[in-house]
PDB file of C-alpha atoms (C1' of nucleotides) in Angstrom:
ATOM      1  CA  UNK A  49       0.000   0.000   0.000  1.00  0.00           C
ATOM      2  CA  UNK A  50       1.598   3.153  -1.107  1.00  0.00           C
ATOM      3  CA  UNK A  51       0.876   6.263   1.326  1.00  0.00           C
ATOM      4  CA  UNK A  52       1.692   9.939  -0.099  1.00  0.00           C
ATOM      5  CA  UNK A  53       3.351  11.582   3.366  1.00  0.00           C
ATOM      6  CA  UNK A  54       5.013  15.594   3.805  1.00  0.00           C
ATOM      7  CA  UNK A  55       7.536  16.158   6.468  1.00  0.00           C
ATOM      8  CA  UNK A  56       8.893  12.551   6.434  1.00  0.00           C
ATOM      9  CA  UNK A  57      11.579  10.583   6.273  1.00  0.00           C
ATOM     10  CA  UNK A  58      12.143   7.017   6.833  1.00  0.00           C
ATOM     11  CA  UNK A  59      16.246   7.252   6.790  1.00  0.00           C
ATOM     12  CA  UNK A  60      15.523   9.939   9.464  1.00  0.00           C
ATOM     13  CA  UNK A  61      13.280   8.430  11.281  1.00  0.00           C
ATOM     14  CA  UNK A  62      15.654   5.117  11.458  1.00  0.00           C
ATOM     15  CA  UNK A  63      18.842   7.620  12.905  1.00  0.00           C
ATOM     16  CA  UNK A  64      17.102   9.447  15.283  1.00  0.00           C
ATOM     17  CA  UNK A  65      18.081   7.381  18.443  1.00  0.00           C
ATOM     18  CA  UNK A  66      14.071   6.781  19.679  1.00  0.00           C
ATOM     19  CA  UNK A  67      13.393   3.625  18.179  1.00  0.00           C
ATOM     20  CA  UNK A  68      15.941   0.277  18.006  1.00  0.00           C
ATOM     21  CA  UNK A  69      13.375  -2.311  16.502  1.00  0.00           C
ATOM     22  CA  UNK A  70      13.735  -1.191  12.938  1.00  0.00           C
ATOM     23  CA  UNK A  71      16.377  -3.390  10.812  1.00  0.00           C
ATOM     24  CA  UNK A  72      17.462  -1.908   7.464  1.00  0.00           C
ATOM     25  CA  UNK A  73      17.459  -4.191   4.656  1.00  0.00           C
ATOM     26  CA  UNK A  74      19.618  -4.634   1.631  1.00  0.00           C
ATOM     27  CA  UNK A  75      17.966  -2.726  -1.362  1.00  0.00           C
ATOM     28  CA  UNK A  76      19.638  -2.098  -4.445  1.00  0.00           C
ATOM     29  CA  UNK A  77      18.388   1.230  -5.361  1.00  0.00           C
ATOM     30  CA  UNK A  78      18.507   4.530  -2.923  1.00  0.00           C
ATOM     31  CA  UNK A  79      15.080   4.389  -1.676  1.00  0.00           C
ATOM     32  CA  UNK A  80      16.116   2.324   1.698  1.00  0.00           C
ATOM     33  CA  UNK A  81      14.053  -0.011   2.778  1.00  0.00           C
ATOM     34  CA  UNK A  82      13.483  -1.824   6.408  1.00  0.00           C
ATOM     35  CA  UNK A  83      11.669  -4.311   8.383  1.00  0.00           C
ATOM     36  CA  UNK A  84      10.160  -2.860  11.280  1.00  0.00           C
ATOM     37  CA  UNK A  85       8.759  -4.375  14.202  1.00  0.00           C
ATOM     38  CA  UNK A  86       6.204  -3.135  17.291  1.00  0.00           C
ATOM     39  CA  UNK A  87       4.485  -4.639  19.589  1.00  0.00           C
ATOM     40  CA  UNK A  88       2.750  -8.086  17.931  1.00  0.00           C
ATOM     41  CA  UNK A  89       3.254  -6.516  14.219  1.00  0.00           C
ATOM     42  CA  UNK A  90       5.710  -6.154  11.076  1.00  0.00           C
ATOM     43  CA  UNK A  91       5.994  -4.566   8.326  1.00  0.00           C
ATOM     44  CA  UNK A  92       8.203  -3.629   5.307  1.00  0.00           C
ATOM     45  CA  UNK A  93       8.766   0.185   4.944  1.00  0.00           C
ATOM     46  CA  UNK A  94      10.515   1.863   2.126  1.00  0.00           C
ATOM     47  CA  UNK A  95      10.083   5.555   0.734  1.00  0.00           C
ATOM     48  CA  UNK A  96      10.762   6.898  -2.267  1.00  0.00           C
ATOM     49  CA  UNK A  97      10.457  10.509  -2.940  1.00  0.00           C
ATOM     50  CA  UNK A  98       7.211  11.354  -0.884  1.00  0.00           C
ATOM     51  CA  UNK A  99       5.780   7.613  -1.061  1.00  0.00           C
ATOM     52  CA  UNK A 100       5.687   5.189   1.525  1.00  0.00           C
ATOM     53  CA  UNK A 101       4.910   1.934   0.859  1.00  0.00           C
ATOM     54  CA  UNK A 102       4.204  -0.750   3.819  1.00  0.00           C
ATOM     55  CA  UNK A 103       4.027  -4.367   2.805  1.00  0.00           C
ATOM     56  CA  UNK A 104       3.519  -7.338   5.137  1.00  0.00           C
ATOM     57  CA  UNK A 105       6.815  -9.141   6.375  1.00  0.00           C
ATOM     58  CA  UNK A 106       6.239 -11.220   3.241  1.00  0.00           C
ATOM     59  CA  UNK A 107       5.751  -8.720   0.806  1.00  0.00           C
ATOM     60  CA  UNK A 108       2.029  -8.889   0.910  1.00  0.00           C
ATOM     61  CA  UNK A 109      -0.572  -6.075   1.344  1.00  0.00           C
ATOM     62  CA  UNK A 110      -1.266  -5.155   4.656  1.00  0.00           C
ATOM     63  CA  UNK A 111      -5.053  -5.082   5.502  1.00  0.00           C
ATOM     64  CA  UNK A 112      -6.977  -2.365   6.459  1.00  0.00           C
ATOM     65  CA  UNK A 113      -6.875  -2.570  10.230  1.00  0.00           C
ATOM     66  CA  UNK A 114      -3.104  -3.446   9.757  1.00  0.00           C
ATOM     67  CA  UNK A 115      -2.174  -0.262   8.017  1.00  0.00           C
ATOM     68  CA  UNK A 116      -4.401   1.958  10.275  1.00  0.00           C
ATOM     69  CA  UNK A 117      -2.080   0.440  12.441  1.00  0.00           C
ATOM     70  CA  UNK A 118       1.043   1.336  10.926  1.00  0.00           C
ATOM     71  CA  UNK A 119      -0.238   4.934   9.464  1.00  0.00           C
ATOM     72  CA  UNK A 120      -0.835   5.781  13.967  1.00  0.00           C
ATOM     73  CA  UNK A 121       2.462   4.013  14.306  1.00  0.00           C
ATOM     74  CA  UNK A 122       4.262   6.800  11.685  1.00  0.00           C
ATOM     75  CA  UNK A 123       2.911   9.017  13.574  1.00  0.00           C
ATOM     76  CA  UNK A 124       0.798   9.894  10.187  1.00  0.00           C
ATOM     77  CA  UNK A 125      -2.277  11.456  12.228  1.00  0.00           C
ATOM     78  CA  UNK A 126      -0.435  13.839  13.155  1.00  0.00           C
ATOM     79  CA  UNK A 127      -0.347  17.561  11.382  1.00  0.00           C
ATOM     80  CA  UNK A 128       3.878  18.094  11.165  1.00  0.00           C
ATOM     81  CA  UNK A 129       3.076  20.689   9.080  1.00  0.00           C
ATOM     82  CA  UNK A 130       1.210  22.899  11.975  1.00  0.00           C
ATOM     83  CA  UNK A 131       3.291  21.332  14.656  1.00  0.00           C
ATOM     84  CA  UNK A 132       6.523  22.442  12.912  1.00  0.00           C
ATOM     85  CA  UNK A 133       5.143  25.703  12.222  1.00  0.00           C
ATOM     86  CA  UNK A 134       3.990  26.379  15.826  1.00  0.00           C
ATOM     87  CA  UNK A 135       7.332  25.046  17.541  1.00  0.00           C
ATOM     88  CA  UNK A 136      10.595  28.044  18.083  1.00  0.00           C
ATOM     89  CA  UNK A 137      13.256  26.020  15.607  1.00  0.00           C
ATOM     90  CA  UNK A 138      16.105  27.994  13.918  1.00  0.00           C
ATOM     91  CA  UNK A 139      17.006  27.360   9.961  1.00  0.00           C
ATOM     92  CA  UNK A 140      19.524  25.178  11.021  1.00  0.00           C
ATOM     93  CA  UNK A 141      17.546  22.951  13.123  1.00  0.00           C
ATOM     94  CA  UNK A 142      14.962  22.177  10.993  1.00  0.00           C
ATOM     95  CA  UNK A 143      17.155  21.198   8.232  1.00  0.00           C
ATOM     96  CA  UNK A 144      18.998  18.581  10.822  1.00  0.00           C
ATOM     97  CA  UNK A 145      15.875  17.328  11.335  1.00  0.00           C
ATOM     98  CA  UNK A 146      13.705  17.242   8.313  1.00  0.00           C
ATOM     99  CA  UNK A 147      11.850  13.968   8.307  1.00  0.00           C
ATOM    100  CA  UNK A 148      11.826  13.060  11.595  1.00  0.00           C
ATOM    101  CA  UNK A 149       9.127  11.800  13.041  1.00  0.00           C
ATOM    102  CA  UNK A 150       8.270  10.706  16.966  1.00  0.00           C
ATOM    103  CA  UNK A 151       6.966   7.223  16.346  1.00  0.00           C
ATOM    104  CA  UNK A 152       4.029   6.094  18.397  1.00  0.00           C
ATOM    105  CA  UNK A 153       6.188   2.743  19.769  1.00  0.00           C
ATOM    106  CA  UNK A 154       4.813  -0.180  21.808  1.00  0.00           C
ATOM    107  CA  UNK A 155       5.232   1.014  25.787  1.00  0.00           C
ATOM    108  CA  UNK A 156       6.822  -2.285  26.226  1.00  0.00           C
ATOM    109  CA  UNK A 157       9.092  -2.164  23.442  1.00  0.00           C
ATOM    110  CA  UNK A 158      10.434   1.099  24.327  1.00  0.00           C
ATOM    111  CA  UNK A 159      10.486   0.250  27.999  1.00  0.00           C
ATOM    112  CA  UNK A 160      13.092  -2.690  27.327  1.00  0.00           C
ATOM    113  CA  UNK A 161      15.324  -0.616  24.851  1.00  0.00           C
ATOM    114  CA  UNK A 162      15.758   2.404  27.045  1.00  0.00           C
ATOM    115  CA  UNK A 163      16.320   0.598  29.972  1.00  0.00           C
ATOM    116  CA  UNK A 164      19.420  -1.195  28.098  1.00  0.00           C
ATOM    117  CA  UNK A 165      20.288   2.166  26.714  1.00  0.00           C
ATOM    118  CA  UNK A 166      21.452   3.741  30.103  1.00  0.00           C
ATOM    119  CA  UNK A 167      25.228   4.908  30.444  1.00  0.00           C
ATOM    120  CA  UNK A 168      25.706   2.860  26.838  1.00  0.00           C
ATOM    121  CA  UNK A 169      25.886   3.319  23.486  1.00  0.00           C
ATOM    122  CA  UNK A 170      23.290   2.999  19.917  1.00  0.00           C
ATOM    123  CA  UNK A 171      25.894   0.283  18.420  1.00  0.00           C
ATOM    124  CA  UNK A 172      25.806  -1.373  21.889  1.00  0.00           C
ATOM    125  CA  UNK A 173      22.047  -0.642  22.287  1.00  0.00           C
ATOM    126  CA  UNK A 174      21.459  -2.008  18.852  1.00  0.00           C
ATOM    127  CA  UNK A 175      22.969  -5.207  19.315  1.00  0.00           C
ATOM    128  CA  UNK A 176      21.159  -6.531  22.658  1.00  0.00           C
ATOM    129  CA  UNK A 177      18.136  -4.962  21.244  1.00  0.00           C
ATOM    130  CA  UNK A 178      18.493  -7.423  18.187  1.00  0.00           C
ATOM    131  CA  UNK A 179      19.847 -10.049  19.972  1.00  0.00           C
ATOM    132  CA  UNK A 180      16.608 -10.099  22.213  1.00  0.00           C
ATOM    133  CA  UNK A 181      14.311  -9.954  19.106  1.00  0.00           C
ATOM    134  CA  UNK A 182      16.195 -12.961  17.792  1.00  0.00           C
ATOM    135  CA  UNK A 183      15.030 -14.883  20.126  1.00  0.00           C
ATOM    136  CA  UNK A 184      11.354 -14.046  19.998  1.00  0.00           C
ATOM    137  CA  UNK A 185      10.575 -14.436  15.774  1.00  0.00           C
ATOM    138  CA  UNK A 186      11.609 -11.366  15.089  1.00  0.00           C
ATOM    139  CA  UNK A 187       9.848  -9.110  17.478  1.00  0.00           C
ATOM    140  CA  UNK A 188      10.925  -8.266  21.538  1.00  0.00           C
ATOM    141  CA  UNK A 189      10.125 -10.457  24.147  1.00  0.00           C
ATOM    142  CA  UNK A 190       7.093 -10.312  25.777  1.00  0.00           C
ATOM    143  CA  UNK A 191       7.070  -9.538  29.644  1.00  0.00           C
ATOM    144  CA  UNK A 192       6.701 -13.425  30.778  1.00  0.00           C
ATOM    145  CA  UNK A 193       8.796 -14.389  27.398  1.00  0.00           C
ATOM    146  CA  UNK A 194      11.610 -12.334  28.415  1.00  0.00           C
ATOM    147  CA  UNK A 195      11.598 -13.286  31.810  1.00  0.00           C
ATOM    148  CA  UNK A 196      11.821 -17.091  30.842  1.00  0.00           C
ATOM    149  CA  UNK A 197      14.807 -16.035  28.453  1.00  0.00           C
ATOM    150  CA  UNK A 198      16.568 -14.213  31.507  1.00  0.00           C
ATOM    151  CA  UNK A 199      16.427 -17.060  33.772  1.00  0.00           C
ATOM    152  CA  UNK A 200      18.685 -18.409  31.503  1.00  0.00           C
ATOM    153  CA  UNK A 201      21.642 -17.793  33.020  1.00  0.00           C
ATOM    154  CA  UNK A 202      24.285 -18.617  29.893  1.00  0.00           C
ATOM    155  CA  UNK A 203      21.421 -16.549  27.515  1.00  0.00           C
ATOM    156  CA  UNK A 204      21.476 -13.644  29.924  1.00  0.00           C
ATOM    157  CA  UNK A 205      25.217 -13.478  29.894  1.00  0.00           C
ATOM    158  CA  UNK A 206      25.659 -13.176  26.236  1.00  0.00           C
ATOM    159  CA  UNK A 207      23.499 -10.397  26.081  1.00  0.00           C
ATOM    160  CA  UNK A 208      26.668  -8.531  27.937  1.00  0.00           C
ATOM    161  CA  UNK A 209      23.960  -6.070  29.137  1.00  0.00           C
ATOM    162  CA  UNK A 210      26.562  -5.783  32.644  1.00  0.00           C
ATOM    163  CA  UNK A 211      25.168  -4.128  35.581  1.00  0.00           C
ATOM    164  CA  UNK A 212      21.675  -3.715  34.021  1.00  0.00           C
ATOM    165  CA  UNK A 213      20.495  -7.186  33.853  1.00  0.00           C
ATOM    166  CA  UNK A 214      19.078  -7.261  37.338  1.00  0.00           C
ATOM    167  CA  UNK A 215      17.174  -3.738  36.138  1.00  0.00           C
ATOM    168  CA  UNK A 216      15.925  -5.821  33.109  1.00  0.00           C
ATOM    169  CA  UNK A 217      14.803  -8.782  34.950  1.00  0.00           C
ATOM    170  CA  UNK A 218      12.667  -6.606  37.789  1.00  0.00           C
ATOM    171  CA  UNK A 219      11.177  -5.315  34.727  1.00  0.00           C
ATOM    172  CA  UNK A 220       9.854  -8.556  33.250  1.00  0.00           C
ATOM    173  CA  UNK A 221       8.849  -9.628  36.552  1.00  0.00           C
ATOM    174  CA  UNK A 222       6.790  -6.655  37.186  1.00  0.00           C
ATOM    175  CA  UNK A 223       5.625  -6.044  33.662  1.00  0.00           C
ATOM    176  CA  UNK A 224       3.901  -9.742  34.355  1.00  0.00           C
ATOM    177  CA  UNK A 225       1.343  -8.197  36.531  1.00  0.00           C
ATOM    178  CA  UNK A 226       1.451  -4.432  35.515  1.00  0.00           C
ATOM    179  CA  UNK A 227       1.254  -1.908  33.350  1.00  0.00           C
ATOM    180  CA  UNK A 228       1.295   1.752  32.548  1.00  0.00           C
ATOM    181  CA  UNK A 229      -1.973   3.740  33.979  1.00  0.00           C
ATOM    182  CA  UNK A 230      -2.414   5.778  30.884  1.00  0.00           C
ATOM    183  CA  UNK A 231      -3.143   2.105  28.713  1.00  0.00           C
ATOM    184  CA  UNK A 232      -6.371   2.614  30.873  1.00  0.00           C
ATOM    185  CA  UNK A 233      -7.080   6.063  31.858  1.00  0.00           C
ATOM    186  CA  UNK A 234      -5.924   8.385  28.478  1.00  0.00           C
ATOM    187  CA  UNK A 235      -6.149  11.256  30.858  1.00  0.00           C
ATOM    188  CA  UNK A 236      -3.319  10.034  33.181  1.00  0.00           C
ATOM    189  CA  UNK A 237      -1.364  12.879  33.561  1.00  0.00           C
ATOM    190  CA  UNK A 238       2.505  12.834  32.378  1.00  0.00           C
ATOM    191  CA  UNK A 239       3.800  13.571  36.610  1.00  0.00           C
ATOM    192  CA  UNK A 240       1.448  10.432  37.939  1.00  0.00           C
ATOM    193  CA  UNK A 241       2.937   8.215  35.177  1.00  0.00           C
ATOM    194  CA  UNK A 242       6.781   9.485  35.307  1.00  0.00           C
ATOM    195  CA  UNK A 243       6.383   8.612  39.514  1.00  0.00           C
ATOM    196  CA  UNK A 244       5.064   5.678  39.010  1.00  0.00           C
ATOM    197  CA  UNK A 245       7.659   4.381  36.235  1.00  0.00           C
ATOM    198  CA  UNK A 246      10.448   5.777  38.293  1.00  0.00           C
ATOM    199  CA  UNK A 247       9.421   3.044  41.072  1.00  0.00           C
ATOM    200  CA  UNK A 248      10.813   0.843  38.995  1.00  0.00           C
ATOM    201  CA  UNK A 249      14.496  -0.112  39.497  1.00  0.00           C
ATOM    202  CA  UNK A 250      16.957   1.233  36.649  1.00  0.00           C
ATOM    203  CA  UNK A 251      14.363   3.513  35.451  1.00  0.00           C
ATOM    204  CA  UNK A 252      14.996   7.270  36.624  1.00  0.00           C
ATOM    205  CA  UNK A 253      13.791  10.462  34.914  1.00  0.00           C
ATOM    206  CA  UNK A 254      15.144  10.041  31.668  1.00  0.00           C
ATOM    207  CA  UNK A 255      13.963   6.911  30.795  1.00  0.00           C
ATOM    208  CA  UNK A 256      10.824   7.171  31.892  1.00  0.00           C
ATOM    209  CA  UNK A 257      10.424  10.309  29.857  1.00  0.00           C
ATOM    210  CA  UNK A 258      11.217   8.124  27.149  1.00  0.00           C
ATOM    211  CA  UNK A 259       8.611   5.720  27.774  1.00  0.00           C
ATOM    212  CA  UNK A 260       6.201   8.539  27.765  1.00  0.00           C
ATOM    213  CA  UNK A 261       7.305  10.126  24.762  1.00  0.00           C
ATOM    214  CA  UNK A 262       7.688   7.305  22.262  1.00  0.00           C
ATOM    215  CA  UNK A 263       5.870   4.703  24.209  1.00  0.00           C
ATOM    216  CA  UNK A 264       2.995   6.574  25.955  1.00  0.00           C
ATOM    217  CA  UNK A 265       2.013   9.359  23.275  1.00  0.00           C
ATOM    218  CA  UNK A 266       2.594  12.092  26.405  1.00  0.00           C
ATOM    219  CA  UNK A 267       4.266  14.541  23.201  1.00  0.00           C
ATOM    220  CA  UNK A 268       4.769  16.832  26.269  1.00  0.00           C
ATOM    221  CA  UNK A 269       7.138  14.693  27.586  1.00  0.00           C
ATOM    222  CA  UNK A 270      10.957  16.124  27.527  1.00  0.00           C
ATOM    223  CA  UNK A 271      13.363  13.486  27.999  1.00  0.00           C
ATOM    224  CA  UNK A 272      16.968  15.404  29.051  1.00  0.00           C
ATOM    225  CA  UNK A 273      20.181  13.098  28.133  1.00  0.00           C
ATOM    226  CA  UNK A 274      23.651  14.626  28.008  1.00  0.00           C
ATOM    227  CA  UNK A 275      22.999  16.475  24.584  1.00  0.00           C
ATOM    228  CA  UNK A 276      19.774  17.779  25.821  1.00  0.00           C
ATOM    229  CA  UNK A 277      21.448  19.297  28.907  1.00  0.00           C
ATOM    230  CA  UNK A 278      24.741  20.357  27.030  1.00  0.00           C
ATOM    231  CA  UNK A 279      22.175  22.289  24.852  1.00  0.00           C
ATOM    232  CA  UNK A 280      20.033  23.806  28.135  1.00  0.00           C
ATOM    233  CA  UNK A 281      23.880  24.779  29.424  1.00  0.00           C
ATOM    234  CA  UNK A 282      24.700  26.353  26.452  1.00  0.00           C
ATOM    235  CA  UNK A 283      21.079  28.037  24.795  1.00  0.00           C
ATOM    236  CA  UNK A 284      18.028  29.301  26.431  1.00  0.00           C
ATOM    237  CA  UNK A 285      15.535  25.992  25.662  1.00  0.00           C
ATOM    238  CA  UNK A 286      11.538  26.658  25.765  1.00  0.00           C
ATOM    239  CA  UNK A 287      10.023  23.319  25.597  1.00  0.00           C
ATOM    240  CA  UNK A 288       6.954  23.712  24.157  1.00  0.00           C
ATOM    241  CA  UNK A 289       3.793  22.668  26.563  1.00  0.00           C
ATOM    242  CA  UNK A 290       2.429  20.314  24.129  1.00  0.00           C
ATOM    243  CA  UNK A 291       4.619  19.477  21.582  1.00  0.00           C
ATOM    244  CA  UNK A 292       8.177  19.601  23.639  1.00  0.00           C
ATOM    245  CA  UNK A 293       9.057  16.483  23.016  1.00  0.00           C
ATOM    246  CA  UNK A 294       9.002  16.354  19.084  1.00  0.00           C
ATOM    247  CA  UNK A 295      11.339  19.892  20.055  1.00  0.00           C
ATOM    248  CA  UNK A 296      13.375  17.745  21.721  1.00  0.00           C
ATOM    249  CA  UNK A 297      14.014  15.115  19.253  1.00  0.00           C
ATOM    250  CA  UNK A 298      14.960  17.917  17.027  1.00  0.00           C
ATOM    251  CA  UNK A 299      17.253  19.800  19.204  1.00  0.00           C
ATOM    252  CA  UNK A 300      18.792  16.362  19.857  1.00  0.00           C
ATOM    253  CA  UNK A 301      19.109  15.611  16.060  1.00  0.00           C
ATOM    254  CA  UNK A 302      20.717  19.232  15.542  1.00  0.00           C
ATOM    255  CA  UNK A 303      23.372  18.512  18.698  1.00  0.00           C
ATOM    256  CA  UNK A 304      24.617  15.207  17.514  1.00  0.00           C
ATOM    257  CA  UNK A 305      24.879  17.161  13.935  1.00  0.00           C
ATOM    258  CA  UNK A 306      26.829  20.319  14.754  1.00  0.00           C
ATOM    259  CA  UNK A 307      28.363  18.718  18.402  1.00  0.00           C
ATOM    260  CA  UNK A 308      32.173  19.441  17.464  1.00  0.00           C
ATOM    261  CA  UNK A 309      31.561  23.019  17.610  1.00  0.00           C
ATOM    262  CA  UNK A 310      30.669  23.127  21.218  1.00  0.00           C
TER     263      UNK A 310
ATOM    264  C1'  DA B 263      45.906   3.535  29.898  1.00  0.00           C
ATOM    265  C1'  DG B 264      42.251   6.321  30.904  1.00  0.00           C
ATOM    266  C1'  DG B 265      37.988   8.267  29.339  1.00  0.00           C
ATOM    267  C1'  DC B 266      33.599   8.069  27.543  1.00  0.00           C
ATOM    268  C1'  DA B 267      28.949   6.337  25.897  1.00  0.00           C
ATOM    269  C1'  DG B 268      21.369   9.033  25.045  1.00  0.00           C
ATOM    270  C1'  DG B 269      21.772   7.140  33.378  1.00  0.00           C
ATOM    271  C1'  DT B 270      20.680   5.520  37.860  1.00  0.00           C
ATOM    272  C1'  DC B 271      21.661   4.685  42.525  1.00  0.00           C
ATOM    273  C1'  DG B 272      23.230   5.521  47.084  1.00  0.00           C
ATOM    274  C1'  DG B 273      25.855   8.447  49.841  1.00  0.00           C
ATOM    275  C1'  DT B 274      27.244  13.043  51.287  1.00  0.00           C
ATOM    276  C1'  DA B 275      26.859  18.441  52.245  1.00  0.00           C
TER     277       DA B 275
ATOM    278  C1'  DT C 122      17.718  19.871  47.055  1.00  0.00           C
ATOM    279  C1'  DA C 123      22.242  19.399  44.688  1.00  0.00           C
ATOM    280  C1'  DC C 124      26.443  17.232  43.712  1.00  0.00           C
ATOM    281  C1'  DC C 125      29.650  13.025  43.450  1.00  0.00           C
ATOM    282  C1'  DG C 126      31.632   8.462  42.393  1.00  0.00           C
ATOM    283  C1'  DA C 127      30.709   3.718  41.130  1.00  0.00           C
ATOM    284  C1'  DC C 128      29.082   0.804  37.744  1.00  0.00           C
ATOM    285  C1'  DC C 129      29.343  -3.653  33.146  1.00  0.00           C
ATOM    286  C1'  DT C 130      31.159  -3.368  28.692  1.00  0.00           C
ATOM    287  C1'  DG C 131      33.462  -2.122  24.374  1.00  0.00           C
ATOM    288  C1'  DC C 132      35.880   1.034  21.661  1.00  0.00           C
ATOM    289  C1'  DC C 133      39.069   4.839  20.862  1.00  0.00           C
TER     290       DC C 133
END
DNA sequence: AGGCAGGTCGGTA
DNA sequence: TACCGACCTGCC
């Protein structure tokens, strides 16, 4: 199913650092292409020009409740256009930026991959992230799945996830009988849900403004790592009340662009 | 060889 | 409340 989109890019998208379930495939032309995976689903993406098409993992069409899926998923509800507009971005900024998207992730997907992120790196990241999806046909772990995998002892090893395995397997155990209060109550507001994530072991304030950002649809939601602060040190930063986390994954893309002249 | 990478925790002032 | 060092691991 091909999809006409403005103010997207799938390359973009891919780099920005939010989302680690996407896997880019060998395609012989420049349109890139890539299997994506969230929650229960996959797709194929690839874009050319302003088209995006989304096949099945197969190279099917998608039904219709499958790409309503997917079009939420890109994020294609939303109006960049009029969000772009409204939001205080210099020249420069935008241009780092052009095309990205914040993706409307699984909670649980997103939970698992920023809890591995801490005090690491996006190669690093990237390669336990896989290595978990490996195991589970292609897609992460459920809660009770993953838990079963990390009571393997010689499987949790290899994951070399150091220090935060314990974090990860708390996680599982709780995410057996729990989940976020906003899955039931869409007017859960972003403080209630950041407290009650940061109860959680290994997840402070900056993951759990991830999980509301990209997992939780909270667009308010501001997650500060060290290029978000080294830009707050450096700039005066108004995060927008409603938007201020699209601002952020902006001002992020823009830092890692133009980092080497601070 | 030491420092750092999309943090968090527990201990201090 | 605010700051500090430790922490698994891999790569420069």
């Amino acid at each position: 199913m091909r999809i006409e989109t403005s103010d997207f890019s799938l390359p973009a998208i891919a780099s920005s650092g939010q989302v680690f379930t996407w896997q880019e495939l060998p395609s012989g032309r420049a349109d890139a292409r890539f299997l994506i995976a969230s929650s229960r689903h996959r797709c194929i993406a690839s874009q050319k020009g302003t088209t995006l098409t989304i096949l099945t993992p197969s190279g099917s069409q998608p039904s219709a409740s499958v790409l309503a899926y997917w079009h939420h998923y890109f994020a294609l509800d939303q109006d960049y256009g009029a969000i772009l507009s409204r939001l205080p971005l210099t020249q420069d900024q935008r241009q780092c930026s052009a095309g990205i998207r914040v993706l409307a992730q699984d909670w649980w997907d997103v939970s698992v991959s920023f809890m591995i992120s801490q005090n690491s790196n996006i190669p690093r990241i990237q390669h336990a992230v896989t290595s978990l999806m490996e195991s589970a046909h292609g897609l992460m772990p459920r809660p009770k799945q993953l838990k079963a995998l990390l009571d393997d002892e010689e499987y949790a090893q290899a994951l070399k996830l150091g220090y935060r395995l314990p974090y990860l397997r708390a996680l599982a155990k709780t995410a057996c009988h729990w989940q976020p209060r906003r899955l039931q109550d869409p007017a859960m507001p972003l403080a209630d849900e950041m407290a009650e994530l940061e109860e959680i072991p290994g997840i402070g304030p900056k993951v759990a403004s991830c999980i509301c950002l990209y997992g939780l649809g909270y667009l308010e939601a501001v997650p500060r790592d060290t290029w978000i602060k080294r830009a707050e040190r450096a700039y005066t930063v108004e995060w927008d009340p409603v938007y201020g986390g699209i601002q952020q994954q902006y001002i992020f893309a823009w830092m890692r662009e133009t980092a080497s002249e601070l």
